[in-house]
XYZ file of C-alpha atoms in Angstrom:
566
model
C 185.193 214.637 237.288
C 186.905 217.662 238.072
C 186.307 219.778 241.290
C 183.046 221.702 240.547
C 181.745 224.987 241.752
C 178.500 223.457 243.143
C 180.606 221.288 245.406
C 182.078 224.451 246.984
C 178.336 225.722 247.683
C 176.921 222.320 248.953
C 179.926 220.685 250.656
C 180.943 223.687 252.809
C 180.759 222.486 256.425
C 180.395 225.997 257.726
C 177.308 228.470 257.926
C 176.962 229.154 254.275
C 177.147 225.585 253.378
C 174.178 224.970 255.938
C 172.082 227.951 254.203
C 172.747 226.715 250.666
C 171.636 222.941 251.499
C 168.854 223.965 253.676
C 167.235 226.589 251.240
C 167.760 224.190 248.199
C 166.321 221.148 250.015
C 163.204 223.461 250.792
C 162.382 223.075 247.179
C 162.288 219.388 247.244
C 165.732 218.449 246.428
C 167.470 215.890 248.442
C 171.055 215.388 249.819
C 171.561 213.003 246.948
C 170.525 215.486 244.365
C 173.137 217.987 245.916
C 175.941 215.641 245.114
C 175.320 215.952 241.225
C 176.760 218.520 238.951
C 174.477 221.500 238.922
C 173.363 222.372 235.356
C 171.694 225.862 234.840
C 169.224 225.967 231.922
C 168.690 229.654 230.799
C 165.059 229.888 229.887
C 164.291 233.059 227.830
C 160.633 232.154 227.554
C 158.440 235.366 227.439
C 154.850 236.105 226.040
C 156.397 239.274 224.651
C 158.710 237.028 222.519
C 156.795 235.014 220.028
C 159.838 233.164 218.803
C 160.365 231.794 222.452
C 156.693 230.953 223.218
C 157.248 227.130 223.249
C 160.498 227.306 225.515
C 158.914 226.212 228.702
C 158.258 222.755 227.030
C 161.771 222.524 225.550
C 163.140 223.098 228.961
C 161.369 220.058 230.263
C 163.049 218.006 227.828
C 166.494 219.453 228.538
C 165.891 218.750 232.205
C 165.126 215.156 231.178
C 168.364 214.781 229.452
C 170.285 216.428 232.270
C 168.608 213.980 234.911
C 169.341 210.918 232.671
C 172.920 212.037 232.447
C 173.275 212.112 236.282
C 173.005 215.858 236.638
C 170.956 218.360 238.629
C 169.122 220.736 236.322
C 167.721 224.222 237.515
C 166.165 226.668 235.486
C 166.820 230.366 235.585
C 165.567 233.353 233.566
C 167.154 236.267 231.838
C 165.526 239.254 229.913
C 164.165 237.976 226.522
C 164.322 240.060 223.335
C 161.367 239.609 220.983
C 162.389 241.369 217.709
C 158.935 242.561 216.532
C 157.811 244.107 219.990
C 160.855 246.063 221.196
C 161.048 249.835 220.376
C 163.279 251.598 219.067
C 165.108 248.317 218.626
C 166.173 245.067 220.412
C 169.580 245.955 219.492
C 169.586 248.677 222.269
C 169.103 245.637 224.584
C 171.370 243.018 223.248
C 174.426 244.147 225.589
C 172.032 244.248 228.479
C 170.965 240.623 227.688
C 174.691 239.600 227.428
C 175.428 241.258 230.772
C 172.396 239.734 232.502
C 173.235 236.169 231.102
C 176.975 236.688 232.228
C 176.217 237.837 235.800
C 173.659 235.020 236.309
C 176.167 232.382 235.134
C 178.941 233.815 237.374
C 176.712 234.490 240.514
C 175.187 231.022 240.762
C 176.779 227.545 241.613
C 176.384 226.505 238.147
C 178.839 223.819 236.645
C 177.546 224.178 233.069
C 174.838 225.801 231.357
C 172.291 225.214 228.415
C 171.445 228.456 226.868
C 168.077 228.654 225.043
C 167.826 231.180 222.415
C 166.243 231.999 219.058
C 165.056 235.405 218.371
C 167.565 237.693 216.705
C 169.640 239.226 219.383
C 169.343 236.391 222.039
C 171.829 233.917 220.604
C 174.481 236.690 220.103
C 174.029 237.875 223.578
C 174.318 234.190 224.963
C 177.644 233.614 222.884
C 179.043 236.967 224.152
C 178.048 235.799 227.662
C 179.581 232.333 227.362
C 182.741 233.744 225.987
C 183.172 236.000 228.861
C 182.307 233.760 231.647
C 184.046 230.725 229.926
C 182.201 227.791 231.719
C 180.813 224.681 230.059
C 177.886 225.879 227.924
C 175.933 224.751 224.867
C 173.426 226.834 222.783
C 169.965 225.217 222.046
C 168.179 227.108 219.452
C 164.295 227.106 219.398
C 163.979 226.430 215.818
C 162.258 228.000 212.704
C 158.595 228.363 212.110
C 156.805 226.000 209.665
C 156.546 227.507 206.144
C 153.799 229.920 205.765
C 151.129 229.018 203.160
C 149.019 231.197 200.905
C 147.084 230.245 197.800
C 149.484 227.421 197.248
C 152.603 229.421 197.721
C 155.174 228.853 200.408
C 155.757 232.131 202.154
C 158.353 233.147 204.587
C 158.609 235.873 207.537
C 159.706 238.413 206.979
C 160.876 238.519 203.372
C 157.522 237.973 202.102
C 155.914 240.442 204.595
C 157.950 243.272 202.835
C 156.891 241.986 199.297
C 152.942 241.788 200.188
C 153.133 245.052 201.998
C 154.701 246.723 199.128
C 152.067 245.504 196.823
C 149.314 246.349 199.347
C 150.810 249.955 199.377
C 150.758 249.949 195.760
C 147.040 249.193 195.568
C 147.666 245.645 194.052
C 146.467 243.725 197.273
C 143.168 244.577 199.104
C 142.621 244.942 202.802
C 140.946 241.628 202.933
C 143.838 239.851 201.274
C 146.476 241.393 203.395
C 144.465 240.368 206.548
C 144.371 236.906 205.110
C 148.211 236.830 204.401
C 148.911 237.868 208.039
C 146.927 234.773 209.256
C 148.756 232.628 206.818
C 152.387 233.864 207.409
C 153.154 232.769 210.917
C 151.556 229.099 211.245
C 153.562 227.889 214.234
C 155.889 228.663 217.241
C 159.377 229.388 216.159
C 161.530 232.165 214.682
C 161.574 233.515 211.228
C 161.804 230.721 208.564
C 163.926 232.554 206.059
C 167.779 232.981 206.339
C 167.298 236.071 208.442
C 169.206 236.996 211.531
C 167.606 234.430 213.734
C 168.338 231.435 211.300
C 171.796 232.914 210.608
C 172.653 233.071 214.411
C 171.434 229.669 215.056
C 173.685 228.410 211.949
C 176.460 230.235 213.396
C 176.179 228.676 216.781
C 176.138 225.286 215.150
C 179.049 226.150 212.746
C 181.317 227.500 215.442
C 180.761 224.408 217.450
C 178.707 225.697 220.350
C 175.427 223.779 219.434
C 175.030 219.976 218.678
C 175.150 219.128 214.909
C 171.700 219.325 213.397
C 170.308 221.818 215.729
C 169.731 225.054 213.802
C 167.287 223.863 211.122
C 164.960 221.586 212.811
C 161.483 223.176 212.768
C 160.154 224.417 216.234
C 157.026 222.252 216.083
C 158.834 219.146 214.726
C 159.153 216.430 217.511
C 162.909 216.239 216.618
C 163.140 219.615 218.197
C 162.405 218.121 221.523
C 164.735 215.087 220.847
C 167.594 217.661 220.159
C 166.622 219.322 223.587
C 166.892 216.062 225.528
C 170.292 215.257 223.615
C 171.519 218.808 224.466
C 170.705 218.114 228.272
C 172.493 214.843 228.159
C 175.518 216.395 226.272
C 176.135 219.198 228.636
C 176.890 216.769 231.101
C 179.837 215.345 228.914
C 180.980 218.884 228.288
C 181.206 219.517 232.163
C 183.010 216.266 232.676
C 185.599 216.925 230.001
C 185.744 220.533 231.110
C 185.425 221.618 227.419
C 185.175 225.422 227.721
C 183.645 228.028 225.320
C 187.184 229.299 224.678
C 188.426 226.017 223.681
C 185.726 225.781 220.931
C 185.358 229.490 219.906
C 188.885 229.962 218.630
C 189.937 232.179 215.745
C 189.705 229.180 213.258
C 186.276 228.451 214.589
C 184.999 231.915 213.994
C 186.366 231.815 210.572
C 184.363 228.786 209.858
C 181.250 230.489 211.248
C 181.857 233.331 208.840
C 182.397 231.012 205.881
C 179.051 229.352 206.586
C 177.282 232.676 206.919
C 178.776 233.824 203.374
C 177.843 230.362 201.805
C 174.215 230.771 203.268
C 173.471 234.465 202.197
C 173.254 235.091 205.836
C 172.340 238.245 207.585
C 174.430 241.398 207.565
C 173.746 241.602 211.338
C 175.848 238.645 211.840
C 178.947 240.616 211.203
C 178.192 242.924 214.102
C 177.499 239.979 216.240
C 180.734 237.971 215.327
C 182.761 241.049 215.851
C 181.381 241.392 219.387
C 181.737 237.757 220.051
C 185.170 237.857 219.037
C 186.039 240.968 221.106
C 184.744 239.108 224.176
C 187.474 236.413 223.361
C 190.043 239.083 223.130
C 190.148 238.861 219.203
C 189.981 241.686 216.912
C 187.925 240.961 213.830
C 188.176 243.369 211.034
C 186.008 244.287 208.118
C 188.922 243.173 205.655
C 188.691 239.729 207.217
C 184.955 239.320 206.334
C 185.668 240.796 202.837
C 188.491 238.421 202.255
C 186.438 235.393 203.301
C 183.389 236.411 201.358
C 185.651 236.842 198.173
C 186.850 233.191 198.435
C 183.504 231.570 199.738
C 180.954 230.612 197.179
C 177.251 231.176 197.815
C 175.587 227.800 198.071
C 172.165 228.010 199.966
C 169.108 228.593 197.891
C 166.873 230.196 200.697
C 165.017 233.386 200.902
C 165.690 236.293 200.872
C 168.469 235.538 198.488
C 166.986 232.283 196.915
C 163.823 230.225 196.656
C 163.371 228.036 199.566
C 162.699 228.217 203.426
C 164.209 226.596 206.487
C 161.819 223.621 206.288
C 163.500 222.685 203.194
C 166.985 223.387 204.398
C 166.228 220.903 207.293
C 165.124 218.352 204.746
C 168.216 218.854 202.749
C 170.457 218.030 205.800
C 170.668 221.609 207.489
C 174.019 223.121 208.404
C 175.941 220.014 208.589
C 175.103 219.285 205.152
C 176.189 222.641 204.062
C 179.242 222.414 206.056
C 179.880 218.920 204.343
C 179.625 220.374 200.896
C 182.193 223.179 201.808
C 184.432 221.080 203.934
C 187.429 221.819 202.090
C 187.208 225.456 202.886
C 186.661 224.788 206.636
C 189.148 224.505 209.559
C 187.970 220.921 210.176
C 190.154 220.260 213.328
C 188.142 222.661 215.332
C 186.731 221.151 218.560
C 182.920 221.371 219.210
C 180.534 220.637 222.103
C 180.326 217.079 220.872
C 183.920 216.548 222.135
C 184.807 215.787 218.585
C 186.259 217.780 215.711
C 184.253 219.361 212.802
C 185.889 216.679 210.605
C 184.530 213.869 212.928
C 181.068 215.326 213.139
C 180.734 215.605 209.502
C 182.053 212.077 208.658
C 178.767 210.385 207.890
C 176.729 213.567 206.511
C 175.533 214.029 203.106
C 173.509 216.525 201.110
C 169.927 215.297 200.544
C 168.475 218.076 198.130
C 170.556 219.695 195.495
C 167.825 222.201 194.783
C 168.523 223.733 198.164
C 172.311 223.271 198.883
C 174.177 223.788 195.756
C 177.677 222.149 194.729
C 180.714 223.980 195.282
C 181.656 223.602 191.701
C 178.275 225.019 190.552
C 177.269 227.560 193.177
C 174.682 230.186 193.101
C 177.396 232.881 193.016
C 181.070 232.442 193.215
C 181.238 234.964 196.140
C 179.696 234.832 199.503
C 176.184 236.594 200.164
C 177.709 239.734 201.800
C 180.205 242.221 200.528
C 182.146 245.012 202.456
C 182.182 248.396 200.685
C 184.862 251.083 200.951
C 185.008 254.690 200.031
C 185.008 258.134 201.116
C 181.157 257.784 202.342
C 182.121 254.842 204.650
C 185.929 255.106 205.682
C 185.473 252.112 208.024
C 183.328 250.204 205.678
C 179.683 249.388 204.913
C 177.763 246.294 204.112
C 175.510 245.200 201.415
C 173.870 241.758 201.089
C 174.984 241.192 197.544
C 173.038 238.183 197.012
C 169.994 240.113 197.292
C 170.809 243.127 194.934
C 168.864 243.862 191.929
C 170.892 243.211 188.780
C 170.238 246.698 187.167
C 171.550 248.500 190.286
C 174.761 246.654 190.877
C 176.589 249.569 189.066
C 174.925 252.936 189.728
C 175.271 256.659 190.005
C 172.455 258.720 191.274
C 171.436 261.986 193.166
C 170.891 261.853 196.883
C 167.294 262.166 198.393
C 168.305 262.784 202.204
C 166.186 262.129 205.239
C 167.684 263.246 208.418
C 165.866 260.949 210.701
C 163.310 258.095 210.727
C 160.555 260.709 211.562
C 161.476 262.899 208.633
C 161.443 260.012 206.345
C 157.906 258.790 207.470
C 156.743 262.340 207.109
C 157.914 262.991 203.536
C 158.450 259.597 201.834
C 155.218 259.387 200.145
C 154.796 263.077 199.590
C 153.665 263.475 196.016
C 155.956 266.597 195.685
C 159.061 264.650 196.784
C 161.726 265.246 194.120
C 162.713 261.615 193.444
C 162.824 259.315 190.456
C 163.794 255.777 189.939
C 167.566 256.656 189.649
C 167.753 258.499 192.868
C 169.577 257.241 195.858
C 167.570 257.266 199.155
C 169.765 258.260 202.181
C 168.723 257.857 205.848
C 170.938 259.536 208.471
C 171.340 259.453 212.235
C 170.231 255.757 212.763
C 173.443 254.452 213.816
C 174.556 253.075 217.145
C 174.356 256.358 219.013
C 172.109 258.260 216.524
C 169.399 255.609 216.178
C 169.602 255.097 219.149
C 170.658 251.457 219.088
C 170.899 251.087 215.356
C 167.389 249.988 214.349
C 166.380 248.100 211.491
C 165.229 250.915 209.244
C 167.781 250.493 206.380
C 164.887 249.037 204.115
C 163.906 252.450 203.407
C 160.401 252.448 201.893
C 160.005 252.879 198.145
C 158.055 256.336 197.671
C 154.434 255.572 196.945
C 154.274 257.412 193.630
C 157.411 255.261 192.426
C 155.622 252.061 193.512
C 152.508 253.047 191.310
C 155.106 253.407 188.470
C 156.209 249.810 188.807
C 159.603 250.488 190.714
C 160.415 247.860 193.345
C 164.106 248.479 194.211
C 166.340 251.602 194.573
C 169.695 251.943 195.905
C 169.298 252.863 199.535
C 171.985 253.800 202.029
C 171.919 254.271 205.898
C 174.019 254.004 209.020
C 171.354 251.767 210.415
C 170.715 248.030 210.008
C 168.273 245.820 208.133
C 166.383 242.917 209.125
C 168.143 239.683 207.912
C 164.829 238.972 206.134
C 165.441 242.022 203.922
C 166.174 242.162 200.211
C 167.177 244.793 197.683
C 169.973 247.104 197.127
C 170.451 248.160 200.784
C 173.648 249.475 201.981
C 173.856 249.522 205.624
C 176.136 249.933 208.517
C 178.066 252.892 207.349
C 181.033 253.488 209.657
C 181.609 255.928 211.362
C 177.861 256.805 211.684
C 176.487 260.277 210.927
C 175.800 261.021 214.816
C 179.551 261.024 215.409
C 180.424 263.068 212.518
C 181.025 260.246 209.758
C 180.934 261.619 206.235
C 177.229 260.367 205.755
C 176.262 263.403 208.177
C 177.138 265.900 205.550
C 175.535 264.378 202.392
C 172.966 266.824 200.936
C 169.887 266.579 198.494
C 171.184 266.411 194.911
C 174.716 265.233 195.813
C 175.969 262.455 193.462
C 176.983 259.093 194.861
C 178.630 256.144 192.942
C 178.030 252.620 194.070
C 179.819 249.804 192.383
C 179.370 246.301 193.616
C 182.091 244.877 191.252
C 184.639 247.205 192.730
C 182.997 247.180 196.260
C 183.136 251.058 196.278
C 180.761 253.582 197.792
C 181.802 257.173 197.002
C 180.292 260.546 197.406
C 181.242 262.473 194.142
C 181.716 265.747 195.986
C 185.129 267.663 195.951
C 187.324 266.846 198.968
C 187.572 270.413 200.110
C 183.776 270.650 200.005
C 183.528 267.710 202.230
C 186.177 269.072 204.621
C 184.225 272.311 204.738
C 180.922 270.587 205.413
C 182.397 268.395 208.169
C 184.030 271.677 209.747
C 180.481 272.999 209.964
C 178.798 270.053 211.371
C 177.646 269.824 214.894
C 176.820 266.841 217.089
C 173.108 266.130 217.646
C 171.544 266.339 220.965
C 171.748 263.014 222.953
C 168.655 260.911 223.057
C 169.012 260.166 226.927
C 169.993 262.075 230.090
C 169.752 259.100 232.490
C 169.576 255.382 232.977
C 170.560 252.489 230.639
C 170.159 254.603 227.669
C 172.728 257.091 228.646
C 175.013 254.086 229.506
C 174.386 252.956 226.008
C 174.783 256.190 224.356
C 178.200 256.803 226.108
C 179.997 253.590 225.786
C 178.567 251.825 222.590
C 181.231 251.165 220.092
C 180.585 251.753 216.358
C 179.202 249.030 213.825
C 182.617 247.924 212.505
C 183.649 247.293 216.368
C 180.454 245.111 217.148
C 178.487 247.762 218.985
C 179.490 246.196 222.348
C 180.148 248.463 225.452
C 183.748 249.516 225.460
C 183.996 248.453 229.186
C 182.853 244.880 228.445
C 185.879 244.151 226.219
C 189.165 242.575 227.762
C 191.451 245.214 228.941
C 193.929 244.472 226.120
C 191.335 245.580 223.421
C 189.920 248.644 225.127
C 192.792 250.986 223.902
C 192.323 249.807 220.326
C 188.442 250.750 220.068
C 188.791 254.470 219.238
């Protein structure tokens, strides 16, 4: 066993050693306990985070595993980000959670840490912190909810939330029915059970090697989630003994593995922002071109909503992330180290795919390219994203006239106005919802279909914004335009009636306006008034990076990357 941080605290013969021992023993621990490696358990339980409502119980199983393996478990809190509750967006607080987690890990006599996460921004924040602190760490995700059930149909949050609410808005579902659906959608503890951001980030933690194999897909109420928690508690002791560090695991090759699994899964567009931020904490620059190249060479294999037919419960029964990785093993860097102390290849040795309806074969994929495409063009000089696996066939090549909303409030006020000049060929534009403009880049990119078009049977349109979408969203949604409108990106000067061309085949997004006219409009553009004049909001607005740079704070990057963030 190497020299551990806790030993310096508890073996110190001087005054502060006395204080550390005395205060700790007052909680019931003994001198014998203080000789064990101290394992921190980061508990992000909160009654304001539905996805983490079962974490107190999971913590007890992690502690059991730590004790069994000869460690001393101690639980500590950080802020907890519950996606449905935080306004204007939980993305505003991801970096704050990463800072909170990092400082708690650095400040205490922790030899290793188990990080309990689940809801969308929590696992990214914890991986960012682990990358920065670089002490032994394992991610334990909380698991997805059980499938929703309504009139014999399996339904999933929140892909089917959007679907049912559209039909309710169109007058096809009654108030009584929508209330019954509400009660049928979320039947258990856990995070969303489609391949949304929470499931995507749990899959990434496993694919990158920071969670134990099999962790991501186990349903939250399944007893095997408790078994995984205990196993994780035992394994963190091995990771401490062998001094396997996050930077030993999260190499460039491992990050590429995570991108490939994301593309094969039809994962959330939000994953790209988070992976860029994680890579940045590791001192790596991850470009949009890298994502595009990997997506172009990685087939889409996972038949899960919002891009397929099934839910996370079926994914678990099909073998989960390990089975998907086994199917695509030829594409992976299989020598990468993981928290098991073994390589990806060794972890996958006895794995098999158990349901071919859910995990397709490499030779017969759902699509020959990955689920996310990177778009380029004069409307998004630094790139934009679209979940190509969820795009309507008739909109994959489209030219339409812009209907522009300058803010979320503007959109809410006018979107259902019967006099709005819009038809099914129009392209809906939402500006000023990026990292600085949002503020915090809220998930508002799934711009509602105008009510009068819904009543005509329209269910999808090309929609463009500099904001984000939920990973559970579906439709022809072009998001993450960079640079954003609030810093003078070309989106800022789009006007009603401007023609825009979108080509999925050529991965192009173009404003069909003369270059001179674009230059003249940009010259007349003025920066919007800041949202904040004090506090954390002001810090965020002054230091947050653009979407293609991961939306981290500039000062949190390693020094060697700070000069390249402009």
